[in-house]
Amino acid sequence: MNSTDIRLDITKIPKSRIDAVDFENLQFGKQHADHMMYCDFIDGEWQTPKIVPYGPMQFEPSAKVFHYGQAVFEGMKAFKDEEDKVWLFRPEQNFQRINKSSKRMAIPEFPESHFFASLEALLKLDKDWVRKGGGNSLYIRPFVIATESGVSASESDRYRFMIITCPAQAYYSKPIKVIFAQDYSRAADGGVGFAKAAGNYGAQFYPTKLAKEKGLDQIIWTDASSHEYLEEAGTMNIFFRVGDKLFTAPTNDRILDGVTRKSIIQLAKDKNVEVVVDKVSVKQIVEAAKSGELKEIFGTGTAAAIVRVEGFEHDDVYYDLPDIEEPYGTFFKKNLQDIQYNRVEDTHGWTRQVI
């Protein structure tokens, strides 16, 4: 079924709240656009998607999401070009991934037609919240939670799929400092590390808090069994430039298959930059830092886009990274954003026009 054939129940906000928002001083995720979408799974079927004014909702205290953590989410962005056209970037990847995450958490998959019909209707209603200009975007947060009332330890038979949006600027306003994990783990073999399960992020907060108390910003997680191999950061996939080569860990059941990550790999190949997708050892990176061969580390993600890592700590030793001319991170960030903002031809067919 085509998304244009899906019936939606739409209730518009009486008066937009947009004039109360200072778009020059946004806190990421704190301001929300006028409308949101929700769709309930009842009696084995997804119901009619509803778009309503953004606001609170009521759930039973015994809703299973509160007790067993059946919740997954996605992160996407809408961009506005200089002609006021609104674009999504590789949205089918996010749709496929939220269903992959849902399946791992025993949540019923959401229909593609429902997803795109409601998302595009939502963006058309709130198109004025998508601001022009580099760095500006509308962050899109699809998520699904278990809503069945009851505290028995079993999967829910009711769910709510929702989409909310937030006007956004850069997630990180400056380069960051990281620590290589040695004591805590993000994910284990056979677990849910590849899924955007809410609990993955909640479990990171305490170790990240400890890192921040040391003056660092993020953790680069290592494999749970040995802590010998670098995998991903708390909110990003990670790339290491050693000499002129880029290194990044392969995806597996511990590592999120990032949309920005796979886009940067392709853009690097387009520019004949060698990308090695293989295990990246802590030893390799520490030795490269000591020898001067480690030129840069940068993180990639929807919220972060591309952010430079200015240094890392391991074994209580801090390593500054050089401030090099023409870093790959800056170069590929511009390449990526030129496509997202429709400044150049999209030769890969990654963008989807909404308006």
Coordinates of C-alpha atoms in Angstrom, one line a residue:
M1 CA 0.0 0.0 0.0
N2 CA 1.3 3.5 -0.9
S3 CA 1.8 6.0 1.9
T4 CA -0.5 8.4 0.2
D5 CA -3.4 5.9 0.6
I6 CA -3.2 5.9 4.4
R7 CA -5.9 7.6 6.3
L8 CA -4.7 9.9 9.0
D9 CA -6.6 11.6 11.8
I10 CA -5.3 15.1 12.1
T11 CA -6.0 17.7 14.8
K12 CA -4.2 21.0 14.3
I13 CA -3.0 23.2 17.1
P14 CA -5.2 26.3 17.5
K15 CA -2.2 28.7 17.5
S16 CA 1.4 27.9 16.8
R17 CA 4.0 28.2 19.6
I18 CA 6.8 29.0 17.1
D19 CA 7.0 32.7 18.0
A20 CA 8.0 31.9 21.5
V21 CA 11.1 30.0 20.4
D22 CA 14.6 31.6 20.2
F23 CA 16.0 29.7 17.2
E24 CA 19.4 31.3 17.7
N25 CA 19.8 29.8 21.2
L26 CA 18.4 26.3 21.0
Q27 CA 19.1 23.6 23.6
F28 CA 19.2 20.3 21.8
G29 CA 15.9 18.4 22.4
K30 CA 14.4 20.9 24.7
Q31 CA 12.0 22.7 22.4
H32 CA 9.3 20.8 20.4
A33 CA 7.4 21.6 17.3
D34 CA 3.7 22.1 17.3
H35 CA 2.5 18.6 16.5
M36 CA 3.3 15.0 17.2
M37 CA 2.1 11.6 15.8
Y38 CA 1.0 8.5 17.6
C39 CA -0.4 5.2 16.5
D40 CA -1.5 2.4 18.8
F41 CA -1.1 -1.4 18.4
I42 CA -4.3 -3.0 19.7
D43 CA -5.7 -6.5 19.2
G44 CA -2.8 -7.5 17.0
E45 CA -3.1 -4.5 14.6
W46 CA -1.8 -1.0 14.1
Q47 CA -4.6 1.5 14.3
T48 CA -5.1 4.7 12.4
P49 CA -2.2 7.2 12.9
K50 CA -3.2 10.4 14.7
I51 CA -1.5 13.7 14.5
V52 CA -2.3 16.0 17.4
P53 CA -0.8 19.1 19.1
Y54 CA 2.3 18.2 21.1
G55 CA 1.6 17.7 24.7
P56 CA 1.4 15.3 27.7
M57 CA -0.1 11.8 27.5
Q58 CA -1.5 9.5 30.1
F59 CA -0.3 5.9 30.8
E60 CA -1.0 3.4 33.5
P61 CA 1.7 3.2 36.2
S62 CA 1.8 -0.5 35.3
A63 CA 2.5 0.1 31.6
K64 CA 5.1 -2.5 30.8
V65 CA 7.6 0.1 29.3
F66 CA 8.2 1.3 32.9
H67 CA 8.9 -2.1 34.2
Y68 CA 10.6 -4.1 31.5
G69 CA 12.1 -1.5 29.2
Q70 CA 10.3 -2.4 25.9
A71 CA 11.2 0.8 24.1
V72 CA 13.2 1.6 21.0
F73 CA 13.8 4.8 19.1
E74 CA 15.4 6.5 16.1
G75 CA 17.0 9.7 15.2
M76 CA 16.5 11.5 11.9
K77 CA 16.7 15.1 10.6
A78 CA 14.8 17.2 8.1
F79 CA 16.7 20.0 6.2
K80 CA 15.6 23.0 4.4
D81 CA 17.4 24.3 1.3
E82 CA 17.6 27.9 0.0
E83 CA 14.4 27.5 -2.0
D84 CA 12.4 26.4 1.1
K85 CA 12.2 22.8 0.0
V86 CA 12.3 20.3 2.9
W87 CA 14.4 17.1 2.6
L88 CA 15.0 13.9 4.5
F89 CA 18.3 12.1 4.4
R90 CA 18.1 8.3 3.8
P91 CA 14.9 7.9 5.8
E92 CA 14.4 4.4 4.6
Q93 CA 17.5 3.4 6.6
N94 CA 15.9 4.7 9.8
F95 CA 12.6 3.0 9.1
Q96 CA 14.3 -0.3 8.5
R97 CA 16.5 0.1 11.6
I98 CA 13.6 0.9 14.0
N99 CA 11.9 -2.2 12.8
K100 CA 15.1 -4.2 13.3
S101 CA 15.3 -2.8 16.8
S102 CA 11.7 -3.5 17.5
K103 CA 12.0 -7.1 16.4
R104 CA 14.9 -7.7 18.8
M105 CA 12.7 -6.3 21.6
A106 CA 9.7 -8.4 20.7
I107 CA 7.8 -5.3 19.5
P108 CA 5.6 -5.6 16.4
E109 CA 7.1 -4.0 13.3
F110 CA 5.5 -0.7 12.1
P111 CA 4.1 -0.6 8.6
E112 CA 6.2 1.4 6.1
S113 CA 3.1 3.1 4.6
H114 CA 2.0 4.3 8.1
F115 CA 5.5 5.6 8.8
F116 CA 6.0 7.7 5.7
A117 CA 2.5 9.0 5.4
S118 CA 2.4 10.2 9.0
L119 CA 6.0 11.5 9.0
E120 CA 5.5 13.5 5.8
A121 CA 2.1 14.9 7.0
L122 CA 3.8 15.9 10.3
L123 CA 6.6 17.7 8.5
K124 CA 4.2 19.6 6.2
L125 CA 2.2 20.8 9.2
D126 CA 5.4 22.0 11.0
K127 CA 7.4 23.1 7.9
D128 CA 8.1 26.5 9.5
W129 CA 10.0 24.8 12.3
V130 CA 12.6 23.6 9.7
R131 CA 15.0 26.6 9.5
K132 CA 17.3 27.3 6.6
G133 CA 21.1 27.7 7.0
G134 CA 24.0 25.5 7.7
G135 CA 23.7 23.6 11.0
N136 CA 20.0 24.2 11.3
S137 CA 17.6 21.2 11.0
L138 CA 14.5 19.7 12.5
Y139 CA 15.5 16.7 14.6
I140 CA 12.9 13.8 14.3
R141 CA 12.5 11.3 17.0
P142 CA 10.4 8.2 16.1
F143 CA 10.0 5.8 19.0
V144 CA 7.7 3.0 20.3
I145 CA 6.9 1.9 23.8
A146 CA 5.0 -1.0 25.4
T147 CA 1.7 0.3 26.9
E148 CA -0.1 -2.8 28.2
S149 CA -1.1 -2.5 31.8
G150 CA 0.3 -5.3 33.9
V151 CA 3.6 -6.2 35.7
S152 CA 3.9 -9.8 34.6
A153 CA 7.3 -10.4 33.1
S154 CA 6.3 -10.9 29.4
E155 CA 6.2 -8.9 26.3
S156 CA 3.3 -6.4 26.0
D157 CA 0.3 -6.9 23.7
R158 CA -0.2 -3.1 23.3
Y159 CA 2.2 -0.5 22.0
R160 CA 2.3 3.1 21.0
F161 CA 4.4 4.3 18.1
M162 CA 5.1 8.0 18.2
I163 CA 7.0 10.8 16.3
I164 CA 8.0 14.0 17.9
T165 CA 10.3 16.7 16.4
C166 CA 12.7 19.4 17.8
P167 CA 14.3 22.3 16.1
A168 CA 18.1 21.8 16.3
Q169 CA 21.5 23.2 15.8
A170 CA 24.8 21.4 16.3
Y171 CA 24.7 18.8 19.0
Y172 CA 28.4 19.5 19.9
S173 CA 29.5 23.1 19.7
K174 CA 33.2 22.3 20.1
P175 CA 35.6 19.4 19.8
I176 CA 35.4 16.7 22.5
K177 CA 37.7 14.7 24.8
V178 CA 37.1 11.0 25.2
I179 CA 38.3 8.1 27.3
F180 CA 38.8 4.5 26.1
A181 CA 36.6 2.2 28.2
Q182 CA 38.4 -0.3 30.5
D183 CA 36.0 -1.0 33.3
Y184 CA 32.4 -0.7 31.9
S185 CA 30.9 -2.2 28.8
R186 CA 28.2 -0.9 26.5
A187 CA 27.0 -4.2 24.9
A188 CA 27.9 -7.9 24.7
D189 CA 27.7 -10.6 22.1
G190 CA 24.2 -11.8 21.6
G191 CA 22.7 -8.7 23.2
V192 CA 21.0 -5.6 22.0
G193 CA 23.9 -3.3 21.2
F194 CA 22.9 -3.2 17.5
A195 CA 19.4 -2.0 18.4
K196 CA 18.5 1.5 19.4
A197 CA 17.0 0.2 22.6
A198 CA 16.4 2.8 25.2
G199 CA 18.2 0.8 27.9
N200 CA 21.4 0.9 25.9
Y201 CA 21.6 4.6 26.5
G202 CA 20.4 4.6 30.1
A203 CA 23.2 2.1 31.0
Q204 CA 25.8 4.5 29.6
F205 CA 24.9 7.4 31.7
Y206 CA 26.7 6.4 34.9
P207 CA 30.1 5.6 33.2
T208 CA 29.8 8.8 31.2
K209 CA 29.1 10.8 34.3
L210 CA 32.4 9.4 35.8
A211 CA 34.2 10.4 32.6
K212 CA 32.8 14.0 32.8
E213 CA 33.9 14.2 36.4
K214 CA 37.5 13.8 35.0
G215 CA 37.0 16.6 32.5
L216 CA 36.1 14.3 29.5
D217 CA 33.0 14.4 27.3
Q218 CA 32.4 10.9 26.1
I219 CA 33.5 7.3 26.3
I220 CA 34.7 5.2 23.4
W221 CA 33.5 1.8 24.2
T222 CA 35.6 -1.3 23.9
D223 CA 34.6 -5.0 23.4
A224 CA 33.1 -6.4 26.6
S225 CA 35.2 -9.5 26.7
S226 CA 38.7 -8.1 26.6
H227 CA 38.5 -4.2 26.3
E228 CA 41.1 -4.6 23.6
Y229 CA 39.1 -3.3 20.6
L230 CA 37.5 0.1 20.1
E231 CA 33.9 0.0 18.9
E232 CA 31.7 3.1 19.2
A233 CA 31.1 6.1 21.4
G234 CA 28.0 6.9 23.5
T235 CA 26.2 8.9 20.8
M236 CA 28.4 8.2 17.8
N237 CA 30.2 5.7 15.6
I238 CA 34.0 6.4 15.5
F239 CA 36.6 6.9 12.8
F240 CA 40.4 6.9 13.3
R241 CA 42.7 8.4 10.7
V242 CA 46.2 6.8 10.8
G243 CA 48.4 8.3 8.2
D244 CA 46.0 8.8 5.2
K245 CA 43.8 5.7 6.0
L246 CA 40.5 5.8 7.8
F247 CA 39.8 2.9 10.3
T248 CA 36.4 2.1 11.8
A249 CA 35.0 -1.0 13.5
P250 CA 32.7 -3.3 11.6
T251 CA 29.1 -3.5 12.7
N252 CA 28.0 -6.5 14.6
D253 CA 25.5 -7.3 17.3
R254 CA 27.3 -4.9 19.7
I255 CA 27.6 -1.9 17.4
L256 CA 24.9 0.3 15.9
D257 CA 24.7 0.4 12.1
G258 CA 24.9 4.2 11.9
V259 CA 23.4 5.9 8.8
T260 CA 26.0 8.7 9.0
R261 CA 28.7 6.1 9.4
K262 CA 27.8 4.2 6.2
S263 CA 27.4 7.5 4.4
I264 CA 30.9 8.7 5.3
I265 CA 32.4 5.3 4.3
Q266 CA 30.8 5.8 0.8
L267 CA 31.8 9.4 0.5
A268 CA 35.4 8.4 1.4
K269 CA 35.4 5.8 -1.3
D270 CA 34.1 8.4 -3.7
K271 CA 37.1 10.5 -3.0
N272 CA 39.5 7.6 -3.2
V273 CA 40.3 7.7 0.6
E274 CA 41.1 4.2 1.8
V275 CA 38.7 3.0 4.5
V276 CA 39.6 -0.1 6.6
V277 CA 36.5 -1.6 8.2
D278 CA 38.0 -4.0 10.7
K279 CA 38.8 -4.4 14.3
V280 CA 40.6 -1.4 15.7
S281 CA 42.8 -2.2 18.7
V282 CA 43.5 0.1 21.6
K283 CA 47.1 -0.8 21.2
Q284 CA 47.1 0.2 17.6
I285 CA 45.7 3.7 18.3
V286 CA 47.8 4.4 21.4
E287 CA 51.0 3.5 19.4
A288 CA 49.9 5.6 16.5
A289 CA 49.3 8.5 18.9
K290 CA 52.8 8.1 20.4
S291 CA 54.4 7.9 16.9
G292 CA 52.5 10.8 15.5
E293 CA 50.8 8.7 12.9
L294 CA 47.3 9.2 14.5
K295 CA 46.1 12.3 12.6
E296 CA 42.5 12.6 13.8
I297 CA 39.6 10.9 15.5
F298 CA 36.0 11.9 14.7
G299 CA 32.6 10.7 15.6
T300 CA 29.6 10.4 13.3
G301 CA 25.9 10.4 14.0
T302 CA 22.6 12.0 13.2
A303 CA 22.5 14.4 16.1
A304 CA 26.3 15.0 16.1
A305 CA 26.8 15.0 12.3
I306 CA 30.6 14.9 12.5
V307 CA 32.5 16.0 15.6
R308 CA 36.2 16.2 16.1
V309 CA 37.9 14.4 19.0
E310 CA 40.7 16.6 20.3
G311 CA 42.3 14.0 22.6
F312 CA 41.8 10.7 24.4
E313 CA 42.7 9.2 27.8
H314 CA 43.8 5.6 28.3
D315 CA 45.5 4.0 31.3
D316 CA 45.4 7.5 33.0
V317 CA 47.5 9.0 30.2
Y318 CA 46.0 11.7 28.1
Y319 CA 47.0 12.0 24.4
D320 CA 46.4 15.3 22.5
L321 CA 45.7 15.0 18.8
P322 CA 47.3 17.4 16.4
D323 CA 45.5 20.3 14.9
I324 CA 46.1 19.4 11.3
E325 CA 45.3 21.3 8.0
E326 CA 42.4 20.0 5.9
P327 CA 41.2 17.3 8.3
Y328 CA 39.1 14.5 6.9
G329 CA 36.4 15.1 9.4
T330 CA 35.8 18.7 8.3
F331 CA 36.0 17.7 4.6
F332 CA 33.5 14.9 4.8
K333 CA 31.2 17.0 7.1
K334 CA 30.9 19.5 4.3
N335 CA 30.4 16.8 1.7
L336 CA 27.6 15.3 3.7
Q337 CA 25.9 18.6 4.5
D338 CA 26.1 19.7 0.9
I339 CA 23.9 16.7 0.0
Q340 CA 21.6 17.1 3.0
Y341 CA 20.9 20.8 2.3
N342 CA 20.5 20.1 -1.5
R343 CA 23.5 22.2 -2.4
V344 CA 25.0 19.6 -4.7
E345 CA 23.6 16.8 -6.9
D346 CA 22.7 13.7 -4.9
T347 CA 24.4 11.1 -7.0
H348 CA 23.6 8.3 -4.5
G349 CA 19.8 8.9 -4.3
W350 CA 20.0 9.5 -0.5
T351 CA 17.6 12.4 -0.2
R352 CA 13.8 12.5 -0.2
Q353 CA 11.9 15.7 -0.8
V354 CA 8.9 16.2 1.5
I355 CA 7.8 19.7 0.4

